[in-house]
Amino acid sequence: MTSEACATDASMRRVLRADLLDFTADPGFALPNEATGVRWRPDHLVLIEDGRIHAVQPAAQAVPPGWQHVIQEDHGGRLLMPGFIDTHVHCPQLDVIASFGTALLDWLNTYTFPAEKRYADPEVSRLGAQRFLSALWAHGTTSAVVFPTVHKVSAHALFEAAHAQGMRLITGKVLMDRHAPDGLRDDVAQAERDCIDLIDRWHDQGRQAFAVTVRFAPTSTPVQLAMAGLLCQTYPGTYMQTHVAENQDEVRWVAELFPDARSYLDVYDREGLLGPRAVLAHGIWLDTNDRAVLRERGAQIAHCPSSNLFLGSGLFDWVQAQREGVAVSLASDVGGGTSLSMLRNMQDAYKIQAMQGNRLTAWKALHAATLGAAQALGLAHEIGQIEPGHMADLTVWDWAHGPVAAHRDRLARDSHVTGHDALHERAFVWMTLGDERNLVETLIRGQTVFQSLLSSGFDPFSGPSISDPEPA
Ligand SMILES: [Zn+2]
């Protein structure tokens, strides 16, 4: 079938045939042969109607009455998964991804803040949002928790672009009223008005959700943090996103700025910012008390592997967080991170655990980027699984791209290990050698938003949103 035939009508029925992989529970850090919660359904059909998954059944079984006329889109031998959920990523930082030579605080001042200033321009924000969402889809990500900039218009542009496609998106104008250059600071009263305007306009509008977005403790005054906490209390359905304990210099700075706080995390907790809808990026330099607070509040850590390595921030101990009951999802943190690909971030996550003597299975990593994140965000009824009633946010993948991966995949496929262990070998090879080049197609709400050039000639990067130069 062609992209035109499927990309226009949400009420249209579609049937996809592939090997389905998703999760029914957290496999934890169990070894592959002991892991539970892995659901593998080879050669199945996914029936899609009105943007949702209508049914899942073996391909050999007859389709229900009324579905016989729907042409099956045959992805036989390919992998079909729920779309990935990136729980921490910065839209404007596509402009500074892969910037040389700095750690967090210098990186912000040298690269990020100058780039973010441009988003005061509505046209820059509009083009930036479109480019960013197209790029997420081209990497297999169908839901995201996103930082725009301090400018209200940058959040509005993201909401507008995501809403137009029916994409699940969580964002909100960044709060920062100190320790940032001219053009990137708000003030408490205006920031509060902007947030309330955005909540009124966008929160719970379709699949859009507002997040109270504190950049990080150093860039907000205590008065602004108190205002942010009040917003969380006043609008209980909203999310909260921020950064915490990413880098040791940052932790020391926060201790100087807030001498009466027990810890960095406590700066947020005492203002009422931590709850089940709080997403805190990094959390590398926390202590046991902090992890207990996160567990009690039901807040999650967005682990950002490629960013932590690229900026030299530190090694997040995922096993310890799991042992102490903290929910952990996976995130790209572009532009500190070096790729929007969740697979590439899983590769870095594996290495970060290996440096600490831990072993991250493909099951644990893939769960964290699908069902695990959906549950932590309170959205498991909608995303994260291939399940009737869920939104048809799906990705289709080739097992291998290029001769080395094809060779290795063939050996894994033909290996004599049995059961989930054999499947894990293949999945781990895919996770470790794969990236966005393995992606065949991305669906959001049952509509194709990305199709690989190789499979169709459909070019998501064509058109003005991607290629137009922007004003300096
Ligand atoms: Zn970040």
Coordinates of C-alpha atoms and ligand atoms in Angstrom, one line a residue:
M1 CA 0.0 0.0 0.0
T2 CA 1.1 3.6 -0.5
S3 CA 1.7 6.3 2.1
E4 CA -1.1 8.3 0.5
A5 CA -3.6 5.5 1.1
C6 CA -3.0 5.4 4.8
A7 CA -1.9 8.8 6.0
T8 CA -5.1 10.7 5.6
D9 CA -8.1 9.1 7.2
A10 CA -8.2 8.2 10.9
S11 CA -11.4 6.2 10.6
M12 CA -9.8 4.0 8.0
R13 CA -9.2 0.4 8.9
R14 CA -5.7 -1.1 8.6
V15 CA -4.3 -4.5 9.2
L16 CA -0.6 -5.0 9.8
R17 CA 1.1 -8.4 9.8
A18 CA 4.4 -8.8 11.6
D19 CA 6.1 -10.4 14.7
L20 CA 4.8 -8.5 17.7
L21 CA 7.0 -7.7 20.8
D22 CA 5.8 -5.9 23.9
F23 CA 5.6 -6.3 27.6
T24 CA 3.0 -7.1 30.2
A25 CA 5.2 -6.4 33.3
D26 CA 8.7 -5.2 34.3
P27 CA 11.3 -7.8 33.6
G28 CA 13.6 -6.0 36.1
F29 CA 17.2 -7.0 36.1
A30 CA 16.5 -10.7 35.9
L31 CA 18.8 -12.6 33.5
P32 CA 17.2 -13.3 30.1
N33 CA 16.2 -16.9 30.9
E34 CA 14.5 -15.9 34.1
A35 CA 12.8 -12.7 32.8
T36 CA 9.0 -12.4 33.0
G37 CA 6.7 -9.9 31.4
V38 CA 8.0 -10.4 27.8
R39 CA 5.2 -10.9 25.3
W40 CA 6.3 -12.4 21.9
R41 CA 3.6 -13.0 19.3
P42 CA 5.2 -14.1 16.0
D43 CA 3.2 -13.8 12.8
H44 CA 0.2 -11.9 14.2
L45 CA -2.2 -9.4 12.8
V46 CA -2.9 -6.0 14.3
L47 CA -6.3 -4.7 13.3
I48 CA -6.6 -0.9 13.6
E49 CA -9.8 1.2 13.5
D50 CA -10.4 4.8 14.2
G51 CA -6.8 5.2 15.3
R52 CA -7.0 2.5 18.0
I53 CA -6.0 -1.1 18.1
H54 CA -9.2 -3.0 17.5
A55 CA -7.8 -6.6 17.9
V56 CA -4.7 -8.7 17.8
Q57 CA -4.8 -12.2 16.4
P58 CA -2.6 -14.9 14.9
A59 CA -2.2 -14.4 11.2
A60 CA -3.4 -17.9 10.5
Q61 CA -6.8 -17.1 12.1
A62 CA -9.6 -15.7 9.9
V63 CA -10.2 -12.0 10.4
P64 CA -13.6 -10.9 11.9
P65 CA -16.6 -10.2 9.6
G66 CA -16.2 -6.9 7.9
W67 CA -12.4 -7.0 7.8
Q68 CA -11.9 -9.4 4.9
H69 CA -11.7 -6.6 2.4
V70 CA -8.9 -4.7 4.2
I71 CA -5.6 -5.4 2.4
Q72 CA -3.1 -6.8 4.8
E73 CA 0.2 -4.7 5.0
D74 CA 2.6 -7.6 5.1
H75 CA 5.7 -7.0 7.3
G76 CA 6.3 -10.7 7.6
G77 CA 9.6 -11.4 9.4
R78 CA 9.7 -7.8 10.7
L79 CA 9.4 -6.6 14.3
L80 CA 6.4 -4.6 15.3
M81 CA 6.6 -2.8 18.7
P82 CA 4.7 0.0 20.5
G83 CA 6.2 3.4 19.6
F84 CA 9.0 4.5 22.0
I85 CA 8.3 7.0 24.7
D86 CA 11.1 9.6 25.2
T87 CA 10.6 11.1 28.7
H88 CA 13.1 13.9 28.5
V89 CA 14.2 15.8 25.4
H90 CA 14.7 19.4 24.4
C91 CA 13.1 20.6 21.1
P92 CA 15.3 23.7 20.6
Q93 CA 18.5 21.7 21.2
L94 CA 18.4 20.0 17.8
D95 CA 20.3 23.2 17.0
V96 CA 23.2 22.4 19.4
I97 CA 23.4 18.6 19.3
A98 CA 27.0 17.4 19.0
S99 CA 28.6 20.6 20.4
F100 CA 32.3 20.1 21.4
G101 CA 34.1 20.3 24.6
T102 CA 32.1 21.3 27.6
A103 CA 30.4 19.9 30.8
L104 CA 26.9 20.9 31.8
L105 CA 27.1 24.5 33.2
D106 CA 29.6 25.7 30.4
W107 CA 27.6 23.8 27.8
L108 CA 24.4 25.7 28.8
N109 CA 26.1 29.1 28.6
T110 CA 28.2 28.4 25.5
Y111 CA 25.8 26.6 23.3
T112 CA 22.3 26.1 24.6
F113 CA 21.2 29.5 25.9
P114 CA 22.2 31.4 22.8
A115 CA 20.3 28.8 20.6
E116 CA 17.2 29.0 22.8
K117 CA 17.0 32.8 22.4
R118 CA 15.9 32.5 18.8
Y119 CA 12.7 30.7 19.8
A120 CA 11.2 34.0 20.9
D121 CA 10.4 34.3 17.2
P122 CA 7.1 32.5 16.5
E123 CA 8.2 31.4 13.1
V124 CA 11.4 29.9 14.5
S125 CA 9.3 28.1 17.1
R126 CA 6.8 26.8 14.5
L127 CA 9.5 25.5 12.2
G128 CA 11.5 24.1 15.1
A129 CA 8.5 22.2 16.5
Q130 CA 7.7 20.6 13.1
R131 CA 11.3 19.7 12.5
F132 CA 11.6 18.2 15.9
L133 CA 8.4 16.1 15.8
S134 CA 9.3 14.8 12.4
A135 CA 12.7 13.8 13.7
L136 CA 11.2 12.0 16.7
W137 CA 8.9 10.0 14.3
A138 CA 11.8 9.1 12.1
H139 CA 13.6 7.6 15.1
G140 CA 10.6 5.5 16.2
T141 CA 9.4 7.8 19.1
T142 CA 5.7 8.4 19.2
S143 CA 5.3 10.1 22.6
A144 CA 7.5 12.5 24.4
V145 CA 8.0 14.7 27.4
V146 CA 9.6 17.8 26.0
F147 CA 11.4 21.0 27.1
P148 CA 10.8 23.9 24.7
T149 CA 12.2 27.3 25.8
V150 CA 11.2 30.1 28.2
H151 CA 9.0 31.6 25.5
K152 CA 5.3 30.8 25.7
V153 CA 5.2 30.6 21.9
S154 CA 7.7 27.8 21.9
A155 CA 5.4 25.6 24.0
H156 CA 2.3 26.7 22.0
A157 CA 4.1 25.7 18.7
L158 CA 4.9 22.2 20.0
F159 CA 1.3 21.6 21.2
E160 CA -0.1 22.8 17.9
A161 CA 2.1 20.6 15.8
A162 CA 1.6 17.5 18.0
H163 CA -2.2 18.1 18.2
A164 CA -2.4 18.3 14.4
Q165 CA -1.1 14.8 14.2
G166 CA -2.9 13.4 17.3
M167 CA 0.4 12.7 19.0
R168 CA 0.7 12.3 22.8
L169 CA 2.9 15.1 24.0
I170 CA 3.7 16.6 27.4
T171 CA 5.3 20.0 27.5
G172 CA 5.1 23.5 29.1
K173 CA 6.8 26.8 28.9
V174 CA 10.2 26.7 30.7
L175 CA 10.4 28.6 34.0
M176 CA 13.7 30.5 34.5
D177 CA 13.9 33.9 36.2
R178 CA 17.6 34.1 37.1
H179 CA 21.1 33.0 36.1
A180 CA 20.2 33.1 32.5
P181 CA 21.1 35.8 29.8
D182 CA 18.8 38.6 28.6
G183 CA 16.0 37.3 26.4
L184 CA 15.8 34.0 28.3
R185 CA 14.5 35.2 31.7
D186 CA 10.8 35.5 32.7
D187 CA 9.4 37.0 35.9
V188 CA 7.1 35.2 38.3
A189 CA 3.9 37.0 37.5
Q190 CA 4.2 36.8 33.7
A191 CA 5.4 33.2 33.9
E192 CA 2.3 32.3 36.0
R193 CA 0.0 34.0 33.5
D194 CA 1.7 32.2 30.6
C195 CA 1.4 28.8 32.3
I196 CA -2.3 29.3 33.1
D197 CA -3.0 30.4 29.5
L198 CA -1.3 27.3 28.2
I199 CA -3.2 25.1 30.6
D200 CA -6.5 26.6 29.6
R201 CA -5.7 26.3 25.9
W202 CA -3.9 23.0 25.7
H203 CA -4.1 20.8 28.8
D204 CA -6.3 17.7 28.1
Q205 CA -6.9 19.1 24.6
G206 CA -6.8 15.8 22.6
R207 CA -3.6 14.1 23.6
Q208 CA -1.8 17.2 24.8
A209 CA -0.8 17.6 28.5
F210 CA 0.7 20.5 30.2
A211 CA 3.9 20.2 32.4
V212 CA 5.0 22.7 34.9
T213 CA 8.5 23.0 33.5
V214 CA 11.2 24.2 35.9
R215 CA 14.5 24.3 34.0
F216 CA 16.5 23.4 37.1
A217 CA 16.8 24.8 40.6
P218 CA 19.6 27.3 39.9
T219 CA 17.6 29.2 37.2
S220 CA 14.5 29.8 39.4
T221 CA 14.2 32.1 42.4
P222 CA 12.6 30.6 45.5
V223 CA 9.6 32.7 44.8
Q224 CA 9.3 31.2 41.3
L225 CA 9.7 27.7 42.6
A226 CA 6.9 28.4 45.1
M227 CA 4.7 29.6 42.3
A228 CA 5.5 26.4 40.3
G229 CA 4.6 24.3 43.3
L230 CA 1.3 26.1 43.6
L231 CA 0.5 25.5 39.9
C232 CA 1.0 21.7 40.5
Q233 CA -1.4 21.8 43.4
T234 CA -4.0 23.9 41.7
Y235 CA -4.0 21.9 38.5
P236 CA -3.6 18.3 39.7
G237 CA -3.8 16.7 36.3
T238 CA -0.7 18.5 35.0
Y239 CA 2.8 17.0 34.9
M240 CA 6.0 18.5 36.3
Q241 CA 9.4 18.2 34.6
T242 CA 12.8 19.4 35.6
H243 CA 16.4 18.3 36.0
V244 CA 18.1 17.0 39.2
A245 CA 21.5 16.0 40.3
E246 CA 23.0 15.7 36.8
N247 CA 26.6 16.9 37.5
Q248 CA 28.6 17.4 40.6
D249 CA 29.4 21.1 40.0
E250 CA 25.7 21.7 39.6
V251 CA 25.0 19.8 42.8
R252 CA 27.5 22.0 44.7
W253 CA 26.0 25.2 43.1
V254 CA 22.5 24.2 44.3
A255 CA 23.8 23.6 47.8
E256 CA 25.2 27.2 47.8
L257 CA 22.0 28.7 46.4
F258 CA 19.7 26.8 48.8
P259 CA 21.8 26.3 52.0
D260 CA 18.8 25.3 54.1
A261 CA 17.6 22.5 51.8
R262 CA 18.5 19.0 52.8
S263 CA 19.5 18.1 49.3
Y264 CA 19.1 19.2 45.7
L265 CA 15.9 17.1 45.4
D266 CA 14.6 18.6 48.6
V267 CA 14.6 22.1 46.9
Y268 CA 11.7 20.7 44.7
D269 CA 10.1 18.5 47.3
R270 CA 9.6 21.3 49.9
E271 CA 7.8 23.4 47.3
G272 CA 5.3 20.5 46.5
L273 CA 6.7 19.9 43.0
L274 CA 7.1 16.1 43.4
G275 CA 4.2 13.8 42.8
P276 CA 3.2 10.8 40.6
R277 CA 3.3 13.1 37.5
A278 CA 6.8 14.4 38.2
V279 CA 9.6 13.6 35.7
L280 CA 13.1 14.3 36.8
A281 CA 15.9 14.0 34.4
H282 CA 19.2 12.4 35.4
G283 CA 19.2 11.9 39.2
I284 CA 22.8 10.5 39.1
W285 CA 24.0 12.2 42.3
L286 CA 21.1 11.4 44.7
D287 CA 21.4 9.6 48.0
T288 CA 19.2 7.0 49.7
N289 CA 17.0 9.6 51.4
D290 CA 16.3 11.2 48.0
R291 CA 15.4 7.9 46.4
A292 CA 13.0 7.2 49.3
V293 CA 11.4 10.6 48.7
L294 CA 11.0 9.8 45.0
R295 CA 9.5 6.4 45.8
E296 CA 7.0 7.9 48.3
R297 CA 6.0 10.6 45.9
G298 CA 5.7 8.2 43.0
A299 CA 8.0 10.5 40.9
Q300 CA 10.2 9.0 38.1
I301 CA 13.7 9.5 37.0
A302 CA 14.3 10.0 33.3
H303 CA 17.6 8.3 32.7
C304 CA 19.5 10.0 29.9
P305 CA 22.4 7.6 29.0
S306 CA 24.0 9.3 25.9
S307 CA 23.8 12.7 27.5
N308 CA 25.4 11.5 30.7
L309 CA 28.3 10.1 28.7
F310 CA 28.7 13.0 26.3
L311 CA 28.7 15.7 28.9
G312 CA 30.7 13.5 31.3
S313 CA 28.0 13.9 34.0
G314 CA 28.4 10.5 35.7
L315 CA 27.2 6.9 35.7
F316 CA 23.6 6.4 36.8
D317 CA 23.1 3.3 39.0
W318 CA 19.9 1.9 37.6
V319 CA 20.1 -1.4 39.6
Q320 CA 20.2 0.6 42.8
A321 CA 17.3 2.8 41.8
Q322 CA 15.3 -0.3 41.0
R323 CA 16.2 -2.0 44.3
E324 CA 15.1 1.1 46.2
G325 CA 11.8 1.3 44.3
V326 CA 12.3 4.3 42.1
A327 CA 10.5 4.3 38.7
V328 CA 13.1 4.8 35.9
S329 CA 12.3 5.6 32.2
L330 CA 14.7 6.2 29.3
A331 CA 15.3 9.5 27.6
S332 CA 17.5 10.9 24.8
D333 CA 18.0 14.4 26.4
V334 CA 19.0 15.8 23.0
G335 CA 21.0 18.1 22.7
G336 CA 23.1 16.9 25.7
G337 CA 22.3 13.5 24.3
T338 CA 23.8 12.6 20.9
S339 CA 20.8 10.9 19.3
L340 CA 17.0 10.8 19.3
S341 CA 17.3 7.1 18.7
M342 CA 16.1 5.2 21.8
L343 CA 18.0 2.2 20.5
R344 CA 21.3 4.2 20.6
N345 CA 20.4 5.4 24.1
M346 CA 19.8 1.8 25.1
Q347 CA 23.3 0.9 23.8
D348 CA 24.8 3.7 26.0
A349 CA 22.6 2.6 28.9
Y350 CA 24.0 -1.0 28.7
K351 CA 27.6 0.4 28.8
I352 CA 26.8 2.6 31.8
Q353 CA 25.5 -0.4 33.7
A354 CA 28.5 -2.5 32.5
M355 CA 30.9 0.1 34.0
Q356 CA 29.3 -0.6 37.4
G357 CA 29.2 -4.4 37.1
N358 CA 25.5 -4.4 36.2
R359 CA 23.9 -6.2 33.3
L360 CA 21.1 -4.4 31.4
T361 CA 19.0 -6.9 29.3
A362 CA 17.2 -5.9 26.1
W363 CA 14.0 -6.7 27.9
K364 CA 14.6 -4.2 30.7
A365 CA 15.7 -1.5 28.3
L366 CA 12.8 -2.0 25.9
H367 CA 10.3 -2.2 28.7
A368 CA 11.6 1.1 30.1
A369 CA 11.0 2.9 26.8
T370 CA 7.5 1.5 26.3
L371 CA 5.2 0.1 29.0
G372 CA 7.5 1.2 31.9
A373 CA 7.4 4.8 30.7
A374 CA 3.7 4.6 30.0
Q375 CA 3.0 3.4 33.5
A376 CA 5.3 5.9 35.1
L377 CA 3.4 8.7 33.2
G378 CA 0.0 7.3 34.2
L379 CA -0.8 6.6 30.5
A380 CA -0.6 2.8 30.4
H381 CA -4.3 2.6 29.3
E382 CA -3.4 4.5 26.1
I383 CA 0.2 3.8 25.1
G384 CA 3.1 1.4 25.6
Q385 CA 1.5 -1.9 24.6
I386 CA 0.0 -3.6 21.6
E387 CA -3.4 -4.1 23.1
P388 CA -7.0 -3.7 22.0
G389 CA -8.3 -0.3 23.0
H390 CA -4.8 1.3 23.0
M391 CA -3.9 4.0 20.6
A392 CA -2.3 2.6 17.4
D393 CA 1.1 4.2 18.1
L394 CA 3.3 1.6 16.5
T395 CA 6.7 1.1 14.9
V396 CA 7.8 -1.5 12.4
W397 CA 11.5 -2.5 12.4
D398 CA 13.9 -4.5 10.3
W399 CA 16.0 -6.9 12.5
A400 CA 19.2 -5.9 10.7
H401 CA 20.6 -3.0 8.7
G402 CA 23.9 -3.6 6.8
P403 CA 26.0 -6.7 6.3
V404 CA 27.5 -7.1 9.8
A405 CA 24.2 -6.8 11.6
A406 CA 22.6 -9.1 9.0
H407 CA 25.3 -11.7 9.6
R408 CA 25.0 -11.4 13.4
D409 CA 21.2 -11.6 13.3
R410 CA 21.3 -14.7 11.2
L411 CA 23.6 -16.4 13.7
A412 CA 21.3 -15.3 16.6
R413 CA 18.2 -16.5 14.8
D414 CA 19.7 -19.9 14.0
S415 CA 21.3 -20.4 17.5
H416 CA 20.3 -23.5 19.4
V417 CA 19.4 -21.8 22.6
T418 CA 15.7 -22.3 23.2
G419 CA 12.8 -20.2 24.5
H420 CA 13.1 -16.5 25.5
D421 CA 16.8 -16.9 25.9
A422 CA 17.2 -17.3 22.1
L423 CA 14.8 -14.5 21.5
H424 CA 16.7 -12.3 23.9
E425 CA 20.0 -13.0 22.0
R426 CA 18.3 -11.8 18.8
A427 CA 16.7 -8.8 20.5
F428 CA 19.9 -7.8 22.2
V429 CA 21.8 -7.9 18.9
W430 CA 19.1 -5.7 17.4
M431 CA 19.2 -3.3 20.3
T432 CA 23.0 -3.1 20.3
L433 CA 23.6 -2.9 16.5
G434 CA 20.3 -1.2 15.5
D435 CA 19.4 2.5 15.2
E436 CA 16.9 4.6 13.2
R437 CA 18.1 3.0 10.0
N438 CA 16.3 -0.2 11.0
L439 CA 13.0 1.7 11.2
V440 CA 10.6 0.8 8.5
E441 CA 7.5 2.7 9.5
T442 CA 6.0 4.7 12.3
L443 CA 2.3 5.1 13.0
I444 CA 0.6 7.5 15.3
R445 CA -3.1 7.0 16.0
G446 CA -3.1 4.5 13.1
Q447 CA -1.7 6.9 10.6
T448 CA 1.7 6.7 9.0
V449 CA 3.9 9.6 10.1
F450 CA 7.2 8.1 8.9
Q451 CA 8.1 5.5 6.2
S452 CA 11.7 4.6 5.4
L453 CA 13.1 5.8 2.1
L454 CA 14.1 2.3 1.2
S455 CA 10.6 0.8 1.6
S456 CA 8.5 3.5 0.0
G457 CA 10.1 6.6 -1.3
F458 CA 8.1 8.6 1.3
D459 CA 10.4 11.4 2.5
P460 CA 9.4 12.9 5.8
F461 CA 12.2 15.4 5.6
S462 CA 11.0 16.9 2.3
G463 CA 9.2 20.2 2.5
P464 CA 9.9 23.5 4.2
S465 CA 9.7 22.4 7.8
I466 CA 13.0 20.5 7.6
S467 CA 15.2 22.1 5.0
D468 CA 14.5 25.9 5.2
P469 CA 17.3 27.9 6.8
E470 CA 16.2 29.9 9.8
P471 CA 16.9 33.5 10.6
A472 CA 20.0 33.9 12.8
Ligands
ZN1 ZN 17.7 18.0 29.8

